[in-house]
CSV table of C-alpha atoms and ligand atoms in Angstrom, one decimal:
chain,number,residue,atom,x,y,z
A,17,MET,CA,-16.6,12.7,8.0
A,18,ILE,CA,-13.4,13.4,6.1
A,19,LYS,CA,-13.1,17.1,5.2
A,20,HIS,CA,-11.2,18.0,2.0
A,21,LYS,CA,-9.3,21.2,2.4
A,22,TYR,CA,-7.5,21.4,-0.9
A,23,THR,CA,-8.4,24.2,-3.2
A,24,LEU,CA,-7.9,24.6,-7.0
A,25,LYS,CA,-6.4,27.9,-8.0
A,26,CYS,CA,-6.3,29.7,-11.4
A,27,GLU,CA,-4.8,28.2,-14.6
A,28,GLY,CA,-3.1,25.0,-13.4
A,29,LYS,CA,-4.0,22.9,-10.5
A,30,TYR,CA,-2.3,24.7,-7.7
A,31,MET,CA,-3.2,23.0,-4.6
A,32,GLU,CA,-3.0,23.6,-0.9
A,33,LEU,CA,-2.9,20.2,0.8
A,34,LYS,CA,-3.1,19.3,4.4
A,35,ILE,CA,-1.0,16.1,4.8
A,36,GLY,CA,-0.9,14.0,8.0
A,37,VAL,CA,2.6,12.6,8.6
A,38,ILE,CA,3.1,9.5,10.8
A,39,LYS,CA,6.8,9.0,11.0
A,40,GLY,CA,6.3,5.9,13.2
A,41,ASP,CA,9.1,3.6,14.6
A,42,GLY,CA,12.4,2.1,13.5
A,43,ILE,CA,13.4,3.3,10.0
A,44,GLY,CA,10.0,5.2,9.7
A,45,PRO,CA,11.3,8.7,10.6
A,46,GLU,CA,14.3,8.2,8.2
A,47,ILE,CA,12.4,7.2,5.2
A,48,VAL,CA,9.4,9.5,5.7
A,49,GLY,CA,11.9,12.4,6.0
A,50,GLU,CA,13.0,11.6,2.4
A,51,ALA,CA,9.5,11.3,1.1
A,52,VAL,CA,8.6,14.7,2.6
A,53,LYS,CA,11.8,16.1,0.9
A,54,VAL,CA,10.5,14.8,-2.4
A,55,LEU,CA,7.0,16.2,-1.8
A,56,ASP,CA,8.5,19.6,-1.1
A,57,LYS,CA,10.5,19.5,-4.3
A,58,ILE,CA,7.3,18.6,-6.2
A,59,GLY,CA,5.6,21.6,-4.4
A,60,LYS,CA,8.3,23.9,-5.6
A,61,VAL,CA,8.2,22.7,-9.2
A,62,TYR,CA,4.4,22.4,-9.6
A,63,HIS,CA,3.5,25.3,-7.2
A,64,HIS,CA,1.6,23.3,-4.6
A,65,THR,CA,1.7,24.2,-1.0
A,66,TYR,CA,1.4,21.8,2.0
A,67,SER,CA,0.8,22.0,5.7
A,68,TYR,CA,2.1,18.9,7.5
A,69,CYS,CA,0.3,17.7,10.6
A,70,GLN,CA,2.6,15.4,12.7
A,71,LEU,CA,0.7,12.4,14.2
A,72,LEU,CA,1.9,9.8,16.7
A,73,LEU,CA,1.1,6.1,16.2
A,74,GLY,CA,2.5,2.7,17.3
A,75,GLY,CA,5.5,2.6,19.5
A,76,ALA,CA,6.1,6.4,19.3
A,77,SER,CA,2.6,6.9,20.7
A,78,ILE,CA,3.1,4.3,23.4
A,79,ASP,CA,6.2,6.1,24.6
A,80,VAL,CA,4.3,9.4,25.0
A,81,TYR,CA,0.7,8.3,25.9
A,82,GLY,CA,1.0,4.7,26.9
A,83,VAL,CA,-1.3,3.6,24.1
A,84,PRO,CA,-0.5,3.0,20.4
A,85,LEU,CA,-3.4,5.2,19.1
A,86,THR,CA,-5.2,8.1,20.7
A,87,GLU,CA,-8.6,9.8,19.8
A,88,ASP,CA,-6.5,12.9,19.1
A,89,THR,CA,-4.5,11.1,16.4
A,90,ILE,CA,-7.7,9.8,14.8
A,91,GLU,CA,-9.4,13.2,14.8
A,92,LYS,CA,-6.3,15.0,13.4
A,93,ALA,CA,-5.9,12.3,10.7
A,94,LYS,CA,-9.6,12.8,9.7
A,95,SER,CA,-9.0,16.5,9.3
A,96,CYS,CA,-6.2,15.9,6.8
A,97,ASP,CA,-6.6,15.4,3.0
A,98,ALA,CA,-4.4,12.3,3.2
A,99,VAL,CA,-1.8,10.7,5.5
A,100,LEU,CA,1.7,9.6,4.7
A,101,MET,CA,3.2,7.0,7.1
A,102,GLY,CA,6.5,5.3,7.7
A,103,SER,CA,6.0,2.0,9.5
A,104,ILE,CA,5.4,1.0,13.1
A,105,GLY,CA,6.6,-1.6,15.5
A,106,GLY,CA,9.9,-2.8,16.9
A,107,ASP,CA,11.8,-6.0,17.6
A,108,ALA,CA,9.3,-8.3,19.4
A,109,LYS,CA,12.2,-10.0,21.3
A,110,THR,CA,13.8,-6.9,22.8
A,111,SER,CA,11.3,-4.0,22.7
A,112,PRO,CA,9.4,-3.1,25.9
A,113,TRP,CA,6.3,-2.5,23.7
A,114,TYR,CA,5.9,-6.2,23.3
A,115,LYS,CA,5.6,-6.8,27.1
A,116,LEU,CA,2.3,-5.0,26.9
A,117,GLU,CA,-1.0,-6.9,26.3
A,118,PRO,CA,-1.7,-7.4,22.6
A,119,SER,CA,-4.3,-4.6,22.4
A,120,LYS,CA,-1.7,-2.1,23.6
A,121,ARG,CA,1.1,-3.1,21.3
A,122,PRO,CA,2.2,-1.0,18.2
A,123,GLU,CA,0.3,-3.1,15.6
A,124,ALA,CA,-3.0,-2.6,17.4
A,125,GLY,CA,-2.6,1.1,16.6
A,126,LEU,CA,-2.3,0.3,12.9
A,127,LEU,CA,-5.4,-1.9,12.9
A,128,GLY,CA,-7.2,0.8,14.9
A,129,ILE,CA,-6.4,3.7,12.6
A,130,ARG,CA,-7.4,1.6,9.5
A,131,LYS,CA,-10.7,0.8,11.1
A,132,SER,CA,-11.4,4.4,12.4
A,133,LEU,CA,-10.7,5.8,8.9
A,134,ASN,CA,-12.8,3.1,7.2
A,135,LEU,CA,-9.9,2.2,5.0
A,136,PHE,CA,-11.4,-0.8,3.2
A,137,ALA,CA,-9.3,-0.9,0.0
A,138,ASN,CA,-5.6,-1.8,0.1
A,139,LEU,CA,-3.6,-1.2,-3.0
A,140,ARG,CA,-0.2,-2.8,-3.4
A,141,PRO,CA,1.7,-2.4,-6.6
A,142,ALA,CA,4.4,-5.0,-7.5
A,143,VAL,CA,6.7,-3.5,-10.2
A,144,LEU,CA,9.8,-5.2,-11.6
A,145,TYR,CA,12.2,-2.4,-12.5
A,146,GLU,CA,14.3,-3.2,-15.5
A,147,GLU,CA,17.4,-2.0,-13.5
A,148,LEU,CA,16.7,-4.4,-10.6
A,149,LYS,CA,16.0,-7.5,-12.5
A,150,ASP,CA,19.0,-9.2,-10.8
A,151,ALA,CA,17.1,-9.1,-7.5
A,152,CYS,CA,14.1,-11.0,-8.9
A,153,PRO,CA,14.1,-14.6,-8.0
A,154,LEU,CA,12.3,-15.6,-11.2
A,155,LYS,CA,14.0,-16.9,-14.4
A,156,GLU,CA,15.1,-14.4,-17.0
A,157,GLU,CA,12.7,-15.8,-19.6
A,158,ILE,CA,9.8,-14.9,-17.3
A,159,THR,CA,11.0,-11.4,-16.3
A,160,LYS,CA,12.6,-10.3,-19.6
A,161,ASP,CA,9.7,-7.8,-20.3
A,162,GLY,CA,9.3,-6.8,-16.6
A,163,PHE,CA,5.9,-6.6,-15.0
A,164,ASP,CA,3.7,-4.1,-13.3
A,165,LEU,CA,0.7,-5.4,-11.4
A,166,MET,CA,-1.5,-3.9,-8.7
A,167,ILE,CA,-3.2,-5.9,-6.0
A,168,MET,CA,-6.5,-4.5,-4.7
A,169,ARG,CA,-7.2,-6.3,-1.4
A,170,GLU,CA,-10.4,-5.8,0.6
A,171,LEU,CA,-9.2,-4.8,4.1
A,172,THR,CA,-12.0,-4.6,6.6
A,173,GLY,CA,-14.1,-7.7,6.0
A,174,GLY,CA,-13.9,-11.4,5.5
A,175,LEU,CA,-12.2,-13.9,7.8
A,176,TYR,CA,-10.0,-11.5,9.8
A,177,PHE,CA,-13.1,-9.6,11.0
A,178,GLY,CA,-15.6,-12.4,11.2
A,179,GLU,CA,-17.0,-14.1,14.3
A,180,ARG,CA,-14.5,-16.5,15.9
A,181,LYS,CA,-14.4,-18.8,18.9
A,182,THR,CA,-12.3,-21.5,20.6
A,183,GLU,CA,-14.3,-23.8,22.7
A,184,GLU,CA,-14.1,-27.2,24.3
A,185,LYS,CA,-16.8,-29.7,23.7
A,186,ASP,CA,-16.8,-33.2,25.2
A,187,GLY,CA,-13.1,-32.8,26.0
A,188,VAL,CA,-12.1,-31.7,22.4
A,189,ILE,CA,-10.9,-28.2,21.8
A,190,THR,CA,-12.4,-26.7,18.6
A,191,ALA,CA,-11.8,-23.4,17.0
A,192,TYR,CA,-13.7,-21.6,14.2
A,193,ASP,CA,-13.4,-18.4,12.2
A,194,SER,CA,-16.2,-17.2,9.9
A,195,LEU,CA,-15.8,-15.6,6.5
A,196,THR,CA,-18.6,-13.2,5.7
A,197,TYR,CA,-19.1,-10.6,3.0
A,198,ASN,CA,-22.2,-8.7,2.0
A,199,GLU,CA,-22.9,-7.5,-1.5
A,200,ASN,CA,-22.2,-3.8,-0.6
A,201,GLU,CA,-18.8,-4.5,0.8
A,202,ILE,CA,-18.0,-6.4,-2.5
A,203,ARG,CA,-19.5,-3.7,-4.7
A,204,ARG,CA,-17.5,-0.8,-3.2
A,205,ILE,CA,-14.1,-2.6,-3.5
A,206,ALA,CA,-14.9,-3.8,-7.0
A,207,LYS,CA,-15.7,-0.3,-8.1
A,208,ARG,CA,-12.4,0.9,-6.7
A,209,ALA,CA,-10.6,-1.9,-8.7
A,210,PHE,CA,-12.3,-1.0,-12.0
A,211,ASP,CA,-11.7,2.7,-11.4
A,212,ILE,CA,-8.0,2.0,-11.0
A,213,ALA,CA,-7.8,-0.4,-13.9
A,214,ARG,CA,-9.3,2.3,-16.1
A,215,LYS,CA,-6.3,4.5,-15.3
A,216,ARG,CA,-3.9,1.6,-16.0
A,217,GLY,CA,-3.9,-1.5,-18.3
A,218,LYS,CA,-7.8,-1.8,-18.4
A,219,LYS,CA,-7.9,-5.4,-17.1
A,220,VAL,CA,-9.2,-6.8,-13.8
A,221,THR,CA,-8.5,-10.3,-12.6
A,222,SER,CA,-11.0,-11.1,-9.8
A,223,VAL,CA,-9.6,-13.8,-7.5
A,224,ASP,CA,-11.8,-16.1,-5.4
A,225,LYS,CA,-12.5,-19.7,-4.5
A,226,ALA,CA,-15.9,-19.9,-6.1
A,227,ASN,CA,-15.7,-23.7,-6.6
A,228,VAL,CA,-15.9,-24.1,-2.8
A,229,LEU,CA,-17.0,-21.0,-0.9
A,230,ASP,CA,-20.4,-19.3,-0.9
A,231,SER,CA,-18.8,-16.0,-0.1
A,232,SER,CA,-16.7,-16.4,-3.3
A,233,ARG,CA,-19.8,-17.1,-5.4
A,234,LEU,CA,-21.4,-13.9,-4.2
A,235,TRP,CA,-18.1,-12.1,-4.8
A,236,ARG,CA,-18.1,-13.3,-8.4
A,237,LYS,CA,-21.7,-12.4,-9.1
A,238,VAL,CA,-21.3,-8.8,-7.7
A,239,VAL,CA,-18.0,-8.2,-9.5
A,240,GLU,CA,-19.7,-9.3,-12.8
A,241,GLU,CA,-22.5,-6.7,-12.1
A,242,VAL,CA,-20.0,-4.0,-11.5
A,243,ALA,CA,-18.1,-4.9,-14.6
A,244,THR,CA,-21.1,-3.9,-16.8
A,245,GLU,CA,-20.5,-0.3,-15.7
A,246,TYR,CA,-17.0,-0.4,-17.1
A,247,PRO,CA,-17.2,-1.7,-20.7
A,248,GLU,CA,-13.7,-0.5,-21.5
A,249,VAL,CA,-12.2,-2.7,-18.8
A,250,SER,CA,-11.9,-6.5,-19.3
A,251,LEU,CA,-12.7,-8.9,-16.5
A,252,GLU,CA,-11.5,-12.4,-15.9
A,253,HIS,CA,-12.0,-14.7,-12.8
A,254,MET,CA,-9.3,-16.8,-11.4
A,255,LEU,CA,-9.2,-19.3,-8.5
A,256,VAL,CA,-6.9,-18.3,-5.8
A,257,ASP,CA,-4.7,-21.4,-6.0
A,258,ASN,CA,-4.2,-20.9,-9.7
A,259,CYS,CA,-3.4,-17.2,-9.1
A,260,ALA,CA,-0.7,-18.1,-6.6
A,261,MET,CA,0.9,-20.2,-9.4
A,262,GLN,CA,0.4,-17.7,-12.2
A,263,ILE,CA,2.1,-14.9,-10.2
A,264,VAL,CA,5.4,-16.9,-10.4
A,265,LYS,CA,4.7,-18.4,-13.8
A,266,ASN,CA,3.6,-15.3,-15.8
A,267,PRO,CA,3.2,-12.2,-13.7
A,268,LYS,CA,3.1,-10.0,-16.8
A,269,GLN,CA,-0.5,-11.3,-17.6
A,270,PHE,CA,-1.9,-9.2,-14.7
A,271,ASP,CA,-2.9,-5.6,-14.5
A,272,VAL,CA,-5.2,-5.2,-11.4
A,273,ILE,CA,-5.8,-8.3,-9.2
A,274,LEU,CA,-9.0,-7.8,-7.1
A,275,THR,CA,-9.5,-10.0,-4.1
A,276,GLU,CA,-10.8,-10.5,-0.6
A,277,ASN,CA,-8.9,-9.9,2.6
A,278,MET,CA,-7.1,-13.2,3.4
A,279,PHE,CA,-6.4,-14.1,-0.3
A,280,GLY,CA,-5.0,-10.6,-0.8
A,281,ASP,CA,-2.9,-10.8,2.3
A,282,ILE,CA,-1.1,-13.9,1.0
A,283,LEU,CA,-1.0,-12.9,-2.7
A,284,SER,CA,0.3,-9.4,-2.1
A,285,ASP,CA,3.3,-10.8,-0.1
A,286,GLU,CA,3.9,-13.3,-2.8
A,287,ALA,CA,3.8,-10.6,-5.5
A,288,SER,CA,6.1,-8.3,-3.5
A,289,MET,CA,8.7,-11.1,-3.1
A,290,VAL,CA,8.9,-11.8,-6.8
A,291,THR,CA,10.0,-8.2,-7.3
A,292,GLY,CA,12.9,-9.1,-5.0
A,293,SER,CA,13.2,-5.9,-2.9
A,294,ILE,CA,10.9,-4.9,-0.1
A,295,GLY,CA,12.4,-1.4,0.2
A,296,MET,CA,11.0,-0.5,-3.2
A,297,LEU,CA,7.3,-1.3,-2.7
A,298,ALA,CA,4.7,1.3,-1.9
A,299,SER,CA,1.1,0.8,-0.7
A,300,ALA,CA,-2.1,2.7,-0.2
A,301,SER,CA,-5.2,2.1,1.9
A,302,LEU,CA,-8.3,4.0,0.7
A,303,ASN,CA,-11.8,4.8,2.0
A,304,GLU,CA,-14.9,5.8,0.0
A,305,THR,CA,-13.7,9.4,-0.4
A,306,LYS,CA,-10.4,10.5,-1.9
A,307,PHE,CA,-8.8,10.1,1.5
A,308,GLY,CA,-6.0,7.5,1.8
A,309,LEU,CA,-3.2,6.3,4.1
A,310,TYR,CA,0.0,5.8,2.2
A,311,GLU,CA,2.9,3.7,3.5
A,312,PRO,CA,5.7,1.4,2.4
A,313,SER,CA,4.8,-2.3,2.2
A,314,GLY,CA,7.7,-3.3,4.5
A,315,GLY,CA,7.9,-2.9,8.3
A,316,SER,CA,10.0,-0.8,10.6
A,317,ALA,CA,13.2,-2.8,10.0
A,318,PRO,CA,14.6,-2.5,13.6
A,319,ASP,CA,17.7,-4.3,12.5
A,320,ILE,CA,18.9,-1.3,10.5
A,321,ALA,CA,17.0,1.6,12.2
A,322,GLY,CA,19.1,4.7,13.0
A,323,LYS,CA,22.0,3.7,10.7
A,324,GLY,CA,20.9,5.9,7.8
A,325,ILE,CA,21.1,3.0,5.3
A,326,ALA,CA,17.4,2.2,4.8
A,327,ASN,CA,16.0,2.4,1.3
A,328,PRO,CA,13.6,5.4,1.2
A,329,ILE,CA,12.2,4.5,-2.3
A,330,ALA,CA,9.1,2.7,-1.0
A,331,ALA,CA,8.2,5.7,1.1
A,332,ILE,CA,8.9,8.1,-1.8
A,333,LEU,CA,6.7,6.0,-4.2
A,334,SER,CA,4.0,6.0,-1.5
A,335,ALA,CA,4.0,9.8,-1.7
A,336,ALA,CA,3.7,9.5,-5.5
A,337,MET,CA,0.6,7.2,-5.0
A,338,MET,CA,-0.9,9.8,-2.6
A,339,LEU,CA,-0.5,12.5,-5.3
A,340,ARG,CA,-2.1,10.2,-7.9
A,341,PHE,CA,-5.0,8.6,-5.9
A,342,SER,CA,-6.0,11.2,-3.4
A,343,PHE,CA,-5.3,14.4,-5.4
A,344,ASP,CA,-5.4,13.2,-9.1
A,345,LEU,CA,-2.0,14.8,-9.6
A,346,ASP,CA,-0.9,12.2,-12.2
A,347,GLN,CA,1.7,14.4,-13.8
A,348,GLU,CA,3.4,15.0,-10.5
A,349,ALA,CA,3.2,11.3,-9.5
A,350,ASP,CA,4.7,10.4,-13.0
A,351,ALA,CA,7.6,12.9,-12.3
A,352,ILE,CA,8.5,11.1,-9.0
A,353,GLU,CA,8.3,7.7,-10.6
A,354,LYS,CA,10.4,8.8,-13.5
A,355,ALA,CA,13.0,10.3,-11.2
A,356,VAL,CA,13.2,7.1,-9.3
A,357,LYS,CA,13.8,5.1,-12.5
A,358,GLN,CA,16.4,7.6,-13.6
A,359,VAL,CA,18.4,7.3,-10.4
A,360,LEU,CA,18.3,3.5,-10.6
A,361,LYS,CA,19.4,3.7,-14.3
A,362,GLU,CA,22.4,5.8,-13.3
A,363,GLY,CA,23.5,3.0,-11.0
A,364,TYR,CA,22.7,4.5,-7.5
A,365,ARG,CA,21.7,1.9,-5.0
A,366,THR,CA,21.0,1.7,-1.2
A,367,LYS,CA,22.6,-1.3,0.6
A,368,ASP,CA,19.5,-3.6,0.3
A,369,ILE,CA,19.6,-3.5,-3.6
A,370,ILE,CA,23.3,-3.0,-4.3
A,371,SER,CA,25.0,-5.2,-6.9
A,372,GLU,CA,28.4,-5.3,-8.5
A,373,GLY,CA,29.5,-2.2,-10.3
A,374,LYS,CA,26.8,0.0,-8.8
A,375,THR,CA,27.2,3.1,-6.5
A,376,LEU,CA,26.3,2.7,-2.9
A,377,VAL,CA,24.4,5.6,-1.4
A,378,ASN,CA,22.7,6.2,2.0
A,379,THR,CA,19.1,7.0,2.8
A,380,ALA,CA,19.5,10.8,2.6
A,381,GLU,CA,21.7,10.7,-0.5
A,382,MET,CA,19.1,8.6,-2.3
A,383,GLY,CA,16.4,11.1,-1.4
A,384,ASP,CA,18.6,14.0,-2.7
A,385,LEU,CA,19.4,12.2,-5.9
A,386,ILE,CA,15.6,11.7,-6.6
A,387,CYS,CA,14.8,15.3,-5.8
A,388,GLU,CA,17.5,16.6,-8.1
A,389,ARG,CA,15.9,14.6,-11.0
A,390,ILE,CA,12.5,16.2,-10.6
A,391,GLU,CA,12.2,19.1,-13.0
B,403,NAD,P1,10.5,-5.7,8.0
B,403,NAD,O1,9.9,-5.4,6.7
B,403,NAD,O2,10.6,-4.5,8.9
B,403,NAD,O3,12.0,-6.2,7.7
B,403,NAD,C1,12.3,-7.4,7.0
B,403,NAD,C2,13.7,-7.2,6.3
B,403,NAD,O4,13.6,-6.3,5.3
B,403,NAD,C3,14.7,-6.7,7.3
B,403,NAD,O5,16.0,-7.3,7.0
B,403,NAD,C4,14.8,-5.2,7.0
B,403,NAD,O6,16.1,-4.7,7.3
B,403,NAD,C5,14.5,-5.2,5.5
B,403,NAD,N1,13.9,-3.9,5.1
B,403,NAD,C6,12.6,-3.6,5.3
B,403,NAD,N2,12.4,-2.4,4.8
B,403,NAD,C7,13.6,-1.9,4.3
B,403,NAD,C8,14.0,-0.7,3.7
B,403,NAD,N3,13.2,0.3,3.5
B,403,NAD,N4,15.3,-0.6,3.3
B,403,NAD,C9,16.1,-1.6,3.5
B,403,NAD,N5,15.8,-2.8,4.1
B,403,NAD,C10,14.5,-2.9,4.5
B,403,NAD,O7,9.8,-6.9,8.7
B,403,NAD,P2,9.9,-7.6,10.1
B,403,NAD,O8,11.3,-7.6,10.5
B,403,NAD,O9,9.1,-8.8,10.0
B,403,NAD,O10,9.1,-6.5,11.1
B,403,NAD,C11,9.7,-5.5,11.9
B,403,NAD,C12,8.7,-4.7,12.6
B,403,NAD,O11,7.8,-4.0,11.6
B,403,NAD,C13,7.7,-5.6,13.4
B,403,NAD,O12,7.4,-4.9,14.6
B,403,NAD,C14,6.5,-5.7,12.5
B,403,NAD,O13,5.3,-5.8,13.3
B,403,NAD,C15,6.5,-4.3,11.9
B,403,NAD,N6,5.7,-4.2,10.6
B,403,NAD,C16,5.0,-3.0,10.4
B,403,NAD,C17,4.3,-2.8,9.3
B,403,NAD,C18,3.6,-1.5,9.1
B,403,NAD,O14,3.9,-0.6,9.7
B,403,NAD,N7,2.7,-1.5,8.1
B,403,NAD,C19,4.3,-3.8,8.3
B,403,NAD,C20,5.1,-5.0,8.5
B,403,NAD,C21,5.8,-5.2,9.7
């Protein structure tokens, strides 16, 4: 059971928050360091206090304990109000972590912690910033008004968790994977999507393959039932193949895209690519309470780790999502997002998003610039 330790004090919402911090591997410690810097600035300005609980996961945990996730990390994470994470993993060709059997590699730790914390809802925003339009691979006529969509992906069911087998019958090798959802799993993720749409553009696009799959037909039926509880939010259904096309044809039509595990895996990568910059994209994984694990969408970028050049904005925006979705601190989250936009508007860029005429800054400088613009 997740315990919530934060307290509300006097006039405003002055909170005491216990935040788990998983720095992780590669660029993780560098970018999480900047996100913590920004949280501290928010604490100063809005009078919140934090206690940070450092947790080991992935390669960093293997180096100390020989396994990517320990019971101790799980228990400590459960005692926190939310967890902020960098990213885990290393270079599969050179890192000794990848000489271990698959269940002992860094990625197994990530799957393990998501499962232990029952994080069934994965949220990935894909925002095209006015200032970074040049990085977007789509045509100007499509991107001229920008876009801001949120993918809500079911994370603990469906094809990736179904029964699977490879067997040989009469000399022919055959493999199968089963895709199963029950109505309760669909209902809880649908409610999460409608709750979030209510805070945003008030539209849910539920994506399925109901012309072929039984699981999709159940998905559609349950989503329609949930929609009746949210009369202010509009609902449309879209087949997954059409959705893949619409994301590149007209991404502005979407507000919240709600979908099952595998479709969400593919569509969220597509949506992040059309923004053009992986270092800018945050994500959240939520359970049934207010608890969430917040992390950049990208990986540990071993190719640039330790050089001080990684873009910390995805980690900083993940911290903003934490304030918004775990603590309902919308004003504070807005302040971070506004500061990020302001720094981009003033022309500051890390190496991954630099273009002609802009000012190159390193990881720590980008964090400092964002902090300075939070008032
Ligand atoms: P990656 O996202 O780490 O890197 C892909 C490219 O994007 C690289 O060129 C990298 O330098 C760049 N990049 C990523 N984040 C950046 C940032 N913040 N600033 C600037 N550039 C950035 O993907 P990969 O190379 O396929 O994976 C590397 C490792 O990360 C692997 O071990 C993989 O398993 C792991 N991974 C972890 C997570 C996670 O922790 N949730 C997610 C994806 C991949």
